[in-house]
Amino acid sequence: MVLLRFVFTLLFVFSNVWSKESNDILVYTVATEETNGFDRYLNSANEFNIQPKILGLGHEWKGGNIRTHPGGGFKFNLLKNALEEHKNSNKVVLFTDSYDVIFLGKVDDIIRRFKKTGAKVLFGAEPYCWPDTSLADQYPEVTEGKRFLNSGMFIGYAPEIYKLLTREDIQDDDDDQLYCTKAYLDKKFREDIQMKLDHKSEIFQNLNGVAAEIEIASKQEKEDERETYYIRNLVSRTEPLILHGNGHSKYTLNYLGNYVPNVWNSLEGCKLCKKGQIDLSAISTKDWPTVLISVFIEQNTPFLEEMLQKLYSMDYPKDRTHLFIHNSIKFHTNIVQSFVERFSKDYVSFKQITPDDGIPEWTARDLSLDICQKKKCEIYFSVDSIAHIDNPFTLKLLIEQNRTVVAPMLTRPGKAWSNFWGALTKDGFYSRSNDYMDIVHNEKQGLWNVPFISNAYIINSTLLRKFDRTQLNYTRPNLDADMAFCSTLRHLDVFMYVSNRLEFGHLINADTFDVTRTEPEMYQIFENERDWEERYIHQEYPDNFNPERKDAQPCPDVYWFPIVSTRFCEALINMMESFGKWSSGKNEDDRLSGGYEAVPTRDIHMNQVGWERHWLYFLQKYVRPLQEKVFLGYYHDPPKSLMNFVVRYRPDEQPSLRPHHDSSTYTINIALNKRGIDYEGGGCRFIRYNCSVVDTKQGWLLMHPGRLTHFHEGLSVTKGTRYIMIAFVDP
């Protein structure tokens, strides 16, 4: 009991010692402006109750262009001035860069590890000798870890740090890392101030050149079973407390910053998603941000009509919205013009660039940014023709997210193709991040800092006001507009976020869209099945499977189902009439393997218009479930159909069809146009039952057995033209 009391007393004493020491630390950073990286730095500091002193904020940066050239002496001069009053104290000084630094641990842990090193000044280490590689051989050899000094993070006692900073004069645009390197390589000075490097990244983890050595590890929290993340160095087997995205490792830091410190966990998901978020519902709509929606039609795109309609239907006040359309595709001229004539007057202003104007994409995109500025818009919303914004609240939700640049995650349905990249190759092209599939498939939901976005995104106009068009634009040699713009944003250290917090929409696959075909969208059943179905499948089709719905049965074992839309019917008729090569209606038919048709009609086969494969998939996906529902016990997967054709009946051509059996297990017959409007007469009579179906409905399917029981005939068309789609299934 006495021993236990002693242990508790000792722990209490040490706890107070560490607590006292944490109050004796001075944390400094330099930031002349508030950037996305600076906000991230502060968020990570706040996570551990670290209150850094910000030097230089609001002042001009005088340290040169350190992204591309040596420099940075300015920050050392700022720090030297700040330490003047502490140069004789026993305080510990921690200095880090800000824009590319993330805290991962508490000050107490940082101090504890620092004191364990025995150093009075400790710098982070990295694998490269920079900026003067000729000095590499002068560095002491190391058996483990990284050999060379990095000046982006260091810790030490105030007197020794001050001695380092005053060892020599350093100009604002001199290189701070070279300054520290020369001090370290001066053995006498190094030993005098007990200057060491954190070779194994016990505290400081510089990321440049070591991304492969770093992993995001997870651990299970006992109290709530959530899975949280931390950073581990696989080589040194350490868990660093501060990350630095030095050099070319900025994107690695951005990736890690999506998870640490405590940014994302398995229980709460994205913890920082709501930080800074605004609520537009608390504001009168007349005070909502003004928006410029910029639409870019740069390729032949299926289902463009629906895309434009969804944009118009977004739940955002039109009196706060300007519209810009750049259409470079002549094929889409009529669609766009129809939209413009119907809806452009509803927007505050409207600007259109047509194919005849001859303005290329990147120029049009730059122009749209200028228009946003001219109209004093607060939000710029760029949308490509392949981006379908299905969620009508998307624009409002993105604005409420309150980030400089944010995209709604859009994917090709059922595919891993999306409008963002999780990582980049060294030359700036697509690379898959470790979490890409988790994000795309919504296994992880949140707000993700990524290196590339496209197709749909919003930009806060503060960015447009900050950089002129020479700095912020869509034009770079050998890059398309999207890659050029994202490269520019990366160069300007502007974070690009993609959100999959909710479902926002999807992407169209335009790769195989062949506008030389009549009704080219009809051929998109494989590439864009979701959109194909929305346009071409009857809106009542799902009701066919409602258990409370009684199936229509106009004759014995003859069933009637809504299956395709009016748009489908009109498109199929147009495909056939445009092809125009209707059969003669005679027995001789060289389209058939035997060259003979026993019961000939005036028709065109699906394979003649290149739609056979599509039709067979249609049978499998939409017809087969209906057959299995009503003709119980018969299964054939996939259904086969050797005869698929559209028949045309006319009084002066072929008005009717003689009695016959079909060479099928079952037959389907889809009415493609309207009785009483497009034609008169017509229908199908089942002779054995003396039962006729004459009041056919456009887009409805008749299904009946083919052989033996359902001997039938086509009734005479007395006026107009009747079109039906026929398939003999499982002959």
XYZ file of C-alpha atoms in Angstrom:
731
model
C 0.000 0.000 0.000
C 2.884 2.320 0.879
C 4.581 1.417 -2.419
C 1.392 2.088 -4.366
C 1.019 5.493 -2.674
C 4.633 6.284 -3.580
C 4.016 5.380 -7.230
C 0.940 7.606 -7.407
C 2.872 10.453 -5.767
C 5.692 10.026 -8.285
C 3.265 10.031 -11.191
C 1.639 13.176 -9.839
C 4.990 14.921 -9.507
C 6.077 13.954 -13.013
C 2.677 14.948 -14.393
C 3.053 18.400 -12.888
C 6.619 18.649 -14.135
C 5.536 17.895 -17.697
C 2.570 20.216 -17.373
C 4.866 22.981 -16.112
C 7.301 22.310 -18.940
C 4.541 22.470 -21.526
C 3.838 25.971 -20.270
C 7.499 26.839 -20.755
C 7.512 26.163 -24.483
C 7.252 28.808 -27.153
C 5.741 27.590 -30.425
C 6.439 29.762 -33.455
C 5.582 29.687 -37.109
C 5.730 32.140 -39.998
C 2.753 32.891 -42.256
C 2.329 36.107 -44.168
C -1.158 35.232 -45.452
C -3.994 32.923 -44.499
C -4.100 29.998 -46.907
C -5.765 26.599 -46.958
C -2.531 25.091 -45.669
C -2.359 27.643 -42.868
C -5.924 26.806 -41.818
C -5.002 23.122 -41.736
C -1.941 23.921 -39.609
C -4.086 25.810 -37.092
C -6.702 23.055 -37.010
C -4.036 20.487 -36.187
C -2.576 22.762 -33.492
C -6.022 23.284 -31.962
C -6.522 19.526 -31.828
C -3.742 19.381 -29.204
C -4.376 22.773 -27.569
C -1.199 24.166 -29.094
C -1.234 27.956 -29.448
C 1.506 28.970 -31.879
C 2.700 32.547 -32.224
C 2.235 33.601 -35.839
C 5.042 35.746 -37.175
C 4.693 37.965 -40.244
C 0.942 37.642 -40.705
C -0.339 40.419 -42.937
C 3.158 41.434 -44.015
C 4.785 41.067 -47.396
C 6.798 37.883 -47.876
C 10.418 38.836 -48.455
C 11.960 35.391 -48.521
C 11.979 34.844 -52.291
C 10.184 32.159 -54.310
C 11.049 29.167 -52.149
C 8.842 26.856 -54.204
C 11.320 26.933 -57.085
C 14.467 28.557 -55.671
C 16.468 28.697 -52.436
C 15.310 31.341 -49.973
C 13.449 31.740 -46.715
C 15.904 33.748 -44.640
C 13.052 36.139 -43.929
C 11.435 33.683 -41.509
C 14.682 33.312 -39.553
C 14.962 37.073 -39.175
C 11.388 37.218 -37.923
C 12.101 34.448 -35.426
C 15.359 36.105 -34.305
C 13.480 39.303 -33.498
C 10.776 37.373 -31.629
C 13.357 35.543 -29.485
C 15.238 38.675 -28.497
C 13.344 38.888 -25.204
C 13.743 35.166 -24.473
C 17.410 34.674 -25.418
C 18.515 34.196 -21.802
C 15.499 32.158 -20.639
C 15.198 28.426 -20.112
C 12.202 28.186 -22.380
C 11.984 25.533 -25.070
C 11.389 26.914 -28.553
C 9.564 24.892 -31.214
C 9.587 26.302 -34.720
C 7.841 24.863 -37.773
C 6.757 26.044 -41.160
C 3.002 26.526 -41.389
C 1.563 25.998 -44.862
C 2.854 22.435 -45.161
C 2.968 21.252 -41.538
C 0.555 19.172 -39.442
C 0.797 18.492 -35.706
C 0.188 14.876 -34.695
C 0.799 14.984 -30.943
C 0.734 16.964 -27.731
C 3.371 19.433 -26.643
C 4.148 17.290 -23.585
C 5.008 14.345 -25.838
C 7.132 16.549 -28.096
C 9.109 17.906 -25.125
C 9.509 14.447 -23.611
C 10.995 13.025 -26.800
C 13.174 16.085 -27.303
C 14.716 15.828 -23.853
C 15.336 12.137 -24.381
C 17.679 12.978 -27.297
C 20.054 14.938 -25.054
C 20.220 17.687 -27.658
C 19.842 21.381 -26.982
C 18.883 22.014 -30.610
C 17.193 19.326 -32.688
C 16.376 19.592 -36.395
C 14.346 17.296 -38.595
C 16.235 15.106 -41.072
C 15.639 14.172 -44.698
C 17.272 11.991 -47.391
C 18.514 14.882 -49.582
C 21.272 17.420 -49.133
C 19.630 20.631 -50.299
C 20.190 23.254 -51.634
C 23.969 22.649 -51.987
C 24.514 18.982 -52.825
C 28.285 19.471 -52.778
C 28.128 19.596 -48.988
C 26.759 16.060 -48.685
C 30.137 14.428 -48.040
C 30.797 16.740 -45.107
C 27.831 15.377 -43.153
C 28.580 12.878 -40.399
C 27.746 9.301 -41.359
C 24.669 7.738 -39.764
C 23.853 4.075 -39.278
C 20.091 4.555 -39.152
C 17.650 7.082 -40.495
C 18.103 10.122 -42.681
C 21.418 11.908 -42.858
C 20.690 15.471 -43.938
C 19.264 18.504 -42.177
C 15.902 20.046 -42.995
C 15.199 23.501 -41.592
C 11.412 23.368 -41.738
C 11.051 22.057 -38.172
C 13.330 22.330 -35.158
C 13.201 22.498 -31.383
C 15.646 23.657 -28.768
C 16.332 25.838 -25.797
C 15.969 29.566 -26.396
C 19.631 30.531 -25.722
C 20.967 27.921 -28.136
C 18.386 28.693 -30.805
C 19.258 32.367 -30.502
C 22.963 31.573 -30.858
C 22.150 29.668 -34.036
C 20.100 32.518 -35.456
C 22.792 35.101 -34.682
C 25.789 33.026 -35.752
C 25.952 35.041 -38.959
C 23.826 37.663 -40.635
C 21.239 36.177 -42.990
C 19.503 38.217 -45.652
C 15.732 37.854 -46.090
C 16.159 36.117 -49.430
C 19.101 33.932 -48.349
C 18.388 30.257 -47.925
C 17.564 29.270 -44.344
C 18.335 25.595 -44.916
C 21.800 26.358 -46.289
C 22.389 28.639 -43.287
C 21.524 25.850 -40.849
C 23.463 23.277 -42.853
C 26.675 25.311 -42.594
C 26.113 25.724 -38.863
C 25.623 21.990 -38.424
C 28.686 21.128 -40.490
C 30.789 23.408 -38.249
C 31.722 20.678 -35.778
C 32.862 23.068 -33.055
C 29.654 25.117 -33.256
C 27.525 21.977 -33.502
C 29.022 20.535 -30.351
C 28.953 23.889 -28.577
C 25.154 24.210 -28.864
C 24.629 20.418 -28.855
C 22.916 20.482 -32.236
C 21.537 17.158 -33.462
C 19.274 15.760 -36.146
C 16.164 13.672 -35.601
C 17.481 10.927 -37.891
C 14.718 8.390 -37.138
C 11.807 10.840 -37.110
C 10.963 10.411 -33.454
C 9.435 13.903 -33.546
C 9.841 15.413 -37.020
C 8.796 13.556 -40.157
C 9.854 15.221 -43.395
C 7.960 13.550 -46.221
C 9.945 14.393 -49.342
C 11.445 11.237 -50.808
C 10.089 8.927 -48.107
C 6.389 8.577 -48.976
C 6.837 4.824 -49.459
C 8.151 4.543 -45.894
C 5.051 6.143 -44.374
C 1.735 4.484 -43.684
C -1.551 5.513 -42.175
C -2.093 2.967 -39.424
C -5.285 2.515 -37.460
C -6.112 1.547 -33.948
C -9.304 0.659 -32.145
C -10.363 2.976 -29.367
C -11.579 0.921 -26.405
C -14.161 3.366 -25.103
C -16.295 3.609 -28.247
C -14.832 0.996 -30.640
C -14.071 3.641 -33.239
C -11.105 3.182 -35.536
C -8.728 6.166 -35.482
C -5.640 6.835 -37.559
C -2.027 7.733 -36.867
C 1.171 7.966 -38.905
C 3.891 5.332 -38.687
C 7.351 5.239 -40.223
C 7.807 1.666 -41.402
C 11.587 1.885 -41.674
C 12.467 3.555 -38.385
C 9.429 2.027 -36.638
C 8.560 5.376 -35.095
C 5.360 7.384 -34.750
C 6.317 11.008 -35.488
C 4.580 13.923 -33.815
C 4.847 16.567 -36.552
C 4.568 16.133 -40.330
C 6.248 18.353 -42.888
C 5.325 18.170 -46.569
C 8.621 19.569 -47.771
C 9.666 19.735 -51.413
C 7.536 17.643 -53.748
C 5.639 15.894 -50.951
C 2.804 18.423 -50.626
C 0.289 15.994 -52.143
C 1.379 13.220 -49.787
C 0.770 15.597 -46.889
C -2.647 16.509 -48.293
C -3.520 12.822 -48.493
C -2.391 12.136 -44.921
C -4.176 15.274 -43.764
C -7.487 13.729 -44.790
C -7.120 11.427 -41.788
C -4.827 12.975 -39.183
C -4.920 14.344 -36.612
C -8.335 12.883 -35.831
C -9.789 14.335 -39.030
C -11.587 11.141 -40.018
C -12.520 8.038 -38.044
C -14.720 5.034 -38.638
C -17.405 6.046 -36.138
C -17.889 9.753 -36.746
C -16.564 9.868 -40.292
C -15.353 13.309 -41.329
C -14.920 15.391 -38.177
C -13.851 18.582 -39.920
C -16.527 18.536 -42.613
C -18.782 20.824 -40.628
C -16.031 23.223 -39.600
C -16.718 26.615 -41.155
C -19.924 25.376 -42.745
C -22.705 27.910 -43.337
C -26.485 27.463 -43.329
C -28.209 29.164 -46.241
C -31.632 28.246 -44.882
C -31.029 30.769 -42.114
C -30.633 33.522 -44.710
C -33.262 35.105 -46.915
C -32.907 33.810 -50.483
C -32.512 37.387 -51.695
C -29.216 37.438 -49.798
C -27.908 34.105 -51.070
C -24.602 34.236 -52.964
C -24.878 35.166 -56.628
C -23.736 32.335 -58.860
C -22.473 32.010 -62.402
C -23.253 28.557 -63.781
C -20.853 27.842 -66.637
C -21.772 24.912 -68.896
C -19.155 23.436 -71.203
C -20.163 21.142 -74.068
C -16.831 20.048 -75.512
C -17.650 16.586 -76.862
C -20.520 14.661 -78.401
C -22.499 13.775 -75.299
C -25.455 11.419 -74.924
C -28.449 12.514 -72.872
C -27.537 16.192 -72.992
C -31.195 17.214 -72.844
C -31.575 15.579 -69.449
C -28.336 17.105 -68.202
C -29.488 20.631 -69.060
C -32.926 20.031 -67.587
C -31.388 18.894 -64.292
C -29.308 22.052 -64.140
C -32.397 24.163 -64.683
C -34.275 22.215 -62.009
C -31.671 22.817 -59.303
C -33.133 24.207 -56.110
C -31.404 27.562 -56.221
C -33.111 30.910 -56.918
C -32.857 31.919 -60.559
C -32.800 35.580 -59.534
C -29.409 34.883 -57.935
C -28.068 32.967 -60.920
C -26.302 33.908 -64.149
C -25.846 31.385 -66.959
C -22.986 30.907 -69.416
C -22.938 28.160 -72.081
C -20.022 27.252 -74.306
C -21.052 24.739 -76.968
C -18.318 23.674 -79.376
C -20.276 20.740 -80.853
C -22.480 21.349 -83.898
C -24.425 18.130 -83.295
C -25.827 19.669 -80.111
C -26.786 23.028 -81.579
C -30.530 22.299 -81.743
C -30.687 20.842 -78.247
C -28.888 23.822 -76.763
C -30.929 26.316 -78.731
C -34.164 24.702 -77.601
C -33.014 24.950 -73.973
C -31.962 28.564 -74.437
C -35.275 29.576 -75.972
C -37.240 27.961 -73.164
C -35.223 28.887 -70.088
C -32.514 31.536 -70.607
C -34.890 34.390 -69.795
C -35.336 32.996 -66.274
C -31.739 33.796 -65.300
C -30.368 37.189 -64.263
C -28.158 37.175 -67.340
C -27.265 34.765 -70.102
C -24.278 34.391 -72.416
C -23.881 31.739 -75.112
C -20.918 30.820 -77.309
C -21.871 28.650 -80.282
C -19.803 26.330 -82.500
C -19.849 28.982 -85.227
C -18.001 31.396 -82.919
C -14.944 29.156 -83.092
C -13.754 29.894 -79.551
C -11.695 26.995 -78.095
C -12.457 25.460 -74.723
C -9.627 26.940 -72.664
C -10.348 30.433 -73.968
C -14.046 30.022 -73.161
C -13.261 28.831 -69.658
C -11.004 31.805 -69.017
C -13.704 34.084 -70.412
C -16.278 32.606 -68.041
C -14.043 33.446 -65.071
C -13.885 37.024 -66.300
C -17.671 37.132 -66.677
C -18.037 35.913 -63.099
C -15.845 38.804 -62.002
C -17.699 41.298 -64.172
C -21.076 40.178 -62.818
C -19.662 40.353 -59.274
C -20.632 36.757 -58.673
C -19.697 35.216 -55.362
C -19.677 31.623 -56.594
C -18.478 30.174 -59.884
C -20.056 26.795 -60.748
C -18.448 24.933 -63.645
C -20.356 21.983 -65.125
C -19.341 19.840 -68.102
C -21.881 18.199 -70.390
C -21.061 14.725 -69.068
C -21.902 15.733 -65.477
C -25.470 14.990 -64.422
C -26.410 16.850 -61.237
C -29.139 14.510 -60.023
C -29.449 15.985 -56.540
C -31.305 19.299 -56.967
C -29.756 20.642 -53.743
C -26.177 20.138 -54.959
C -25.321 23.783 -55.565
C -26.732 24.865 -52.221
C -24.898 22.083 -50.395
C -21.575 22.867 -52.041
C -21.877 26.548 -51.181
C -22.725 25.681 -47.587
C -19.579 23.560 -47.374
C -17.723 26.907 -47.515
C -14.460 25.820 -49.104
C -12.457 27.709 -51.709
C -12.769 24.953 -54.318
C -15.035 21.938 -53.869
C -16.464 19.350 -56.242
C -19.368 16.955 -55.775
C -18.137 13.416 -56.301
C -19.583 12.053 -59.543
C -18.950 8.571 -60.902
C -19.975 6.467 -63.833
C -22.663 4.246 -62.307
C -21.246 0.903 -61.221
C -17.728 1.919 -62.255
C -14.641 3.277 -60.505
C -14.378 6.170 -62.994
C -14.920 9.478 -61.220
C -14.355 13.217 -61.502
C -11.333 13.278 -59.170
C -7.904 11.717 -58.780
C -6.682 10.512 -55.426
C -3.000 10.864 -56.292
C -0.593 11.938 -59.025
C 2.378 10.402 -60.765
C 5.645 12.320 -60.676
C 4.833 13.897 -64.029
C 1.397 15.048 -62.866
C -0.885 12.383 -64.335
C -3.422 10.014 -62.796
C -2.433 7.703 -59.986
C -4.726 5.757 -57.668
C -4.504 6.541 -53.971
C -4.851 3.792 -51.390
C -8.285 5.045 -50.374
C -9.617 5.836 -53.863
C -11.859 2.771 -54.129
C -13.187 3.269 -50.592
C -14.175 6.839 -51.471
C -15.618 6.062 -54.903
C -17.760 3.252 -53.493
C -18.802 5.401 -50.505
C -17.252 3.048 -47.975
C -15.615 6.180 -46.628
C -17.611 9.387 -46.809
C -16.340 12.855 -46.180
C -14.598 15.865 -47.650
C -11.326 14.884 -49.312
C -8.349 17.045 -50.239
C -7.299 15.730 -53.666
C -4.868 16.859 -56.399
C -7.300 16.854 -59.321
C -10.995 17.512 -59.901
C -13.008 17.955 -63.082
C -16.440 18.044 -64.700
C -18.271 19.833 -61.882
C -17.003 22.103 -59.091
C -17.563 25.450 -57.443
C -14.993 28.170 -56.823
C -15.388 30.908 -54.249
C -14.880 34.196 -56.051
C -12.401 35.337 -53.413
C -9.931 33.191 -55.340
C -10.769 34.958 -58.599
C -10.205 38.327 -56.968
C -6.928 37.242 -55.414
C -5.294 36.083 -58.650
C -5.565 37.715 -62.042
C -5.914 35.769 -65.275
C -2.147 35.582 -65.799
C -1.955 33.564 -62.576
C -5.255 31.684 -62.585
C -6.276 30.242 -65.930
C -7.012 27.106 -67.941
C -4.078 27.374 -70.332
C -0.814 25.466 -70.035
C 1.284 23.932 -72.799
C 0.552 20.270 -73.565
C -2.233 20.010 -70.984
C -5.982 19.897 -71.429
C -8.041 22.586 -69.723
C -8.849 20.566 -66.589
C -5.279 19.438 -66.014
C -3.982 22.947 -66.658
C -6.383 24.515 -64.163
C -5.721 21.959 -61.429
C -1.985 22.279 -61.992
C -2.368 26.011 -61.500
C -4.354 25.535 -58.290
C -1.717 23.147 -56.956
C 1.002 25.646 -57.838
C -0.901 28.333 -55.917
C -1.314 25.985 -52.921
C -5.099 26.095 -53.225
C -6.734 22.963 -51.860
C -9.233 21.134 -54.061
C -11.852 19.155 -52.181
C -14.223 16.485 -53.402
C -17.276 15.661 -51.313
C -19.062 12.335 -51.140
C -20.977 13.202 -47.996
C -24.147 12.766 -50.054
C -25.120 11.477 -53.475
C -24.881 14.381 -55.908
C -25.093 12.867 -59.371
C -23.210 10.807 -61.910
C -21.058 10.951 -65.015
C -22.027 10.040 -68.545
C -19.751 7.780 -70.578
C -19.427 9.483 -73.957
C -16.634 7.256 -75.283
C -18.763 5.285 -77.748
C -21.398 7.888 -78.583
C -21.686 7.694 -82.377
C -23.578 10.672 -83.748
C -23.509 9.262 -87.273
C -26.257 6.860 -86.205
C -29.910 7.727 -86.273
C -31.078 8.098 -82.652
C -27.564 7.548 -81.208
C -28.750 7.489 -77.577
C -30.702 4.303 -78.330
C -27.342 2.549 -78.679
C -26.203 3.618 -75.198
C -27.942 0.871 -73.225
C -24.596 -0.660 -72.226
C -22.454 2.419 -71.617
C -25.122 4.554 -69.906
C -27.775 2.128 -68.768
C -29.117 4.336 -65.997
C -29.767 7.263 -68.338
C -30.988 4.991 -71.106
C -33.519 3.525 -68.723
C -34.701 6.921 -67.513
C -35.351 8.059 -71.057
C -36.616 4.886 -72.716
C -38.289 2.650 -70.123
C -41.952 3.290 -69.311
C -42.382 5.155 -66.034
C -44.949 2.562 -64.929
C -42.637 -0.385 -65.626
C -41.678 -0.879 -61.931
C -45.372 -1.200 -61.054
C -45.453 -4.445 -63.025
C -43.825 -6.068 -60.003
C -46.113 -4.562 -57.398
C -47.721 -7.588 -55.695
C -50.956 -5.611 -55.295
C -51.152 -4.911 -59.016
C -53.296 -7.270 -61.059
C -51.731 -8.103 -64.411
C -53.798 -7.097 -67.423
C -54.873 -10.203 -69.366
C -57.031 -9.222 -72.357
C -57.168 -12.826 -73.630
C -56.348 -16.207 -72.059
C -52.597 -16.407 -71.369
C -52.072 -13.100 -73.164
C -50.524 -10.498 -70.882
C -50.193 -6.779 -71.248
C -47.431 -4.706 -69.622
C -46.169 -1.108 -69.843
C -42.524 -1.430 -70.852
C -41.109 1.401 -72.995
C -41.618 5.148 -73.192
C -43.111 7.163 -76.014
C -39.580 8.437 -76.657
C -38.404 4.853 -77.233
C -41.223 4.149 -79.648
C -40.596 7.277 -81.675
C -36.846 6.629 -81.733
C -37.221 3.033 -82.920
C -39.615 4.064 -85.685
C -37.191 6.801 -86.745
C -34.301 4.326 -86.803
C -36.241 2.028 -89.109
C -37.630 4.673 -91.417
C -34.229 6.352 -91.708
C -32.724 2.998 -92.654
C -35.626 2.579 -95.062
C -34.909 -0.908 -96.433
C -38.231 -2.568 -95.628
C -38.613 -6.145 -96.798
C -40.911 -6.935 -99.727
C -43.430 -8.913 -97.713
C -42.813 -11.960 -99.937
C -41.761 -15.479 -98.935
C -38.324 -15.072 -100.462
C -36.080 -13.387 -97.906
C -32.313 -13.420 -98.366
C -31.834 -12.092 -94.824
C -32.695 -15.556 -93.494
C -30.301 -18.503 -93.587
C -32.725 -20.591 -95.663
C -33.828 -17.659 -97.768
C -37.524 -18.385 -97.083
C -40.081 -16.828 -94.737
C -43.304 -18.802 -94.302
C -45.321 -15.892 -92.909
C -43.734 -12.786 -94.412
C -44.271 -9.194 -93.260
C -42.994 -5.807 -94.288
C -40.223 -5.468 -91.711
C -36.666 -4.502 -90.816
C -34.576 -6.736 -88.589
C -32.693 -5.358 -85.602
C -29.371 -6.585 -86.951
C -29.892 -4.470 -90.062
C -29.657 -1.295 -87.960
C -26.968 -2.606 -85.609
C -29.313 -3.003 -82.673
C -29.465 -6.806 -82.280
C -27.087 -6.988 -79.302
C -28.893 -4.148 -77.584
C -32.265 -5.772 -78.138
C -31.123 -9.080 -76.685
C -29.924 -7.276 -73.579
C -33.287 -5.526 -73.409
C -34.990 -8.939 -73.476
C -32.772 -10.185 -70.679
C -33.083 -7.121 -68.459
C -36.675 -6.002 -68.934
C -38.714 -8.736 -70.642
C -37.495 -11.908 -68.995
C -38.590 -10.846 -65.450
C -42.122 -10.265 -66.788
C -42.187 -13.687 -68.467
C -41.052 -15.434 -65.271
C -43.720 -13.582 -63.344
C -46.667 -14.759 -65.428
C -45.475 -18.024 -67.003
C -44.414 -19.750 -63.826
C -41.828 -22.490 -63.967
C -40.206 -21.470 -67.246
C -36.654 -20.179 -67.010
C -34.191 -19.619 -69.781
C -31.138 -17.483 -69.000
C -30.399 -15.695 -71.175
C -33.461 -15.728 -73.414
C -32.666 -16.366 -77.069
C -34.327 -14.673 -79.960
C -33.377 -15.250 -83.561
C -36.147 -13.094 -85.007
C -36.305 -9.490 -83.803
C -37.897 -7.002 -86.126
C -40.163 -3.991 -86.562
C -43.246 -4.558 -88.738
C -44.986 -1.845 -90.724
C -48.657 -2.230 -91.678
C -50.304 0.066 -94.238
C -53.559 -0.311 -96.182
C -51.751 0.112 -99.502
C -48.753 -2.042 -98.574
C -49.476 -4.890 -96.167
C -52.577 -4.180 -94.109
C -52.805 -7.500 -92.205
C -51.211 -10.906 -91.543
C -52.751 -14.301 -92.171
C -53.394 -16.793 -89.306
C -50.223 -18.496 -88.070
C -48.277 -19.941 -85.163
C -45.044 -18.234 -84.129
C -41.853 -20.264 -84.056
C -41.200 -19.336 -80.439
C -41.746 -20.436 -76.883
C -43.302 -17.064 -76.323
C -43.696 -13.935 -78.410
C -43.645 -10.289 -77.478
C -45.336 -7.546 -79.456
C -44.746 -3.885 -78.559
C -47.074 -1.221 -79.937
C -44.892 1.612 -81.226
C -47.552 4.141 -82.150
C -51.096 5.167 -81.269
C -54.293 3.611 -82.550
C -56.902 6.196 -83.451
C -54.240 8.860 -83.978
C -51.521 7.353 -86.159
C -53.649 4.601 -87.678
C -57.080 2.968 -87.596
C -57.959 -0.693 -87.437
C -55.241 -3.222 -86.671
C -54.788 -5.472 -83.639
C -54.270 -9.178 -82.974
C -56.924 -11.922 -82.932
C -56.331 -15.192 -81.111
C -58.441 -17.576 -83.157
C -58.760 -20.484 -80.732
C -60.205 -18.166 -78.068
C -62.004 -15.864 -80.523
C -60.439 -13.041 -78.587
C -58.988 -9.877 -80.108
C -56.693 -7.191 -78.702
C -57.351 -4.010 -80.643
C -57.077 -1.153 -78.139
C -53.319 -1.343 -78.030
C -51.368 1.227 -76.022
C -48.167 2.810 -77.218
C -45.193 1.424 -75.307
C -47.128 -1.567 -73.928
C -46.036 -5.120 -74.550
C -48.258 -8.071 -75.403
C -46.801 -11.414 -74.329
C -48.277 -14.753 -75.347
C -47.205 -18.354 -76.017
C -45.950 -18.928 -79.541
C -46.492 -22.545 -80.601
C -49.546 -24.786 -80.413
C -52.039 -22.829 -78.286
C -52.074 -19.288 -79.632
C -52.869 -19.482 -83.311
C -53.396 -15.829 -84.247
C -53.664 -13.281 -87.043
C -52.901 -9.596 -87.589
C -56.082 -7.590 -88.116
C -56.312 -5.202 -91.020
C -55.106 -1.603 -90.772
C -57.624 0.577 -92.575
C -55.914 3.939 -92.387
C -52.483 5.327 -91.574
C -49.409 3.331 -90.593
C -49.105 0.892 -87.713
C -45.664 -0.057 -86.299
C -45.038 -2.956 -83.926
C -41.895 -4.484 -82.505
C -41.845 -8.301 -82.618
C -39.512 -10.831 -81.007
C -39.798 -14.622 -81.132
C -38.215 -15.656 -77.842
C -36.563 -19.051 -77.406
C -37.446 -20.485 -80.825
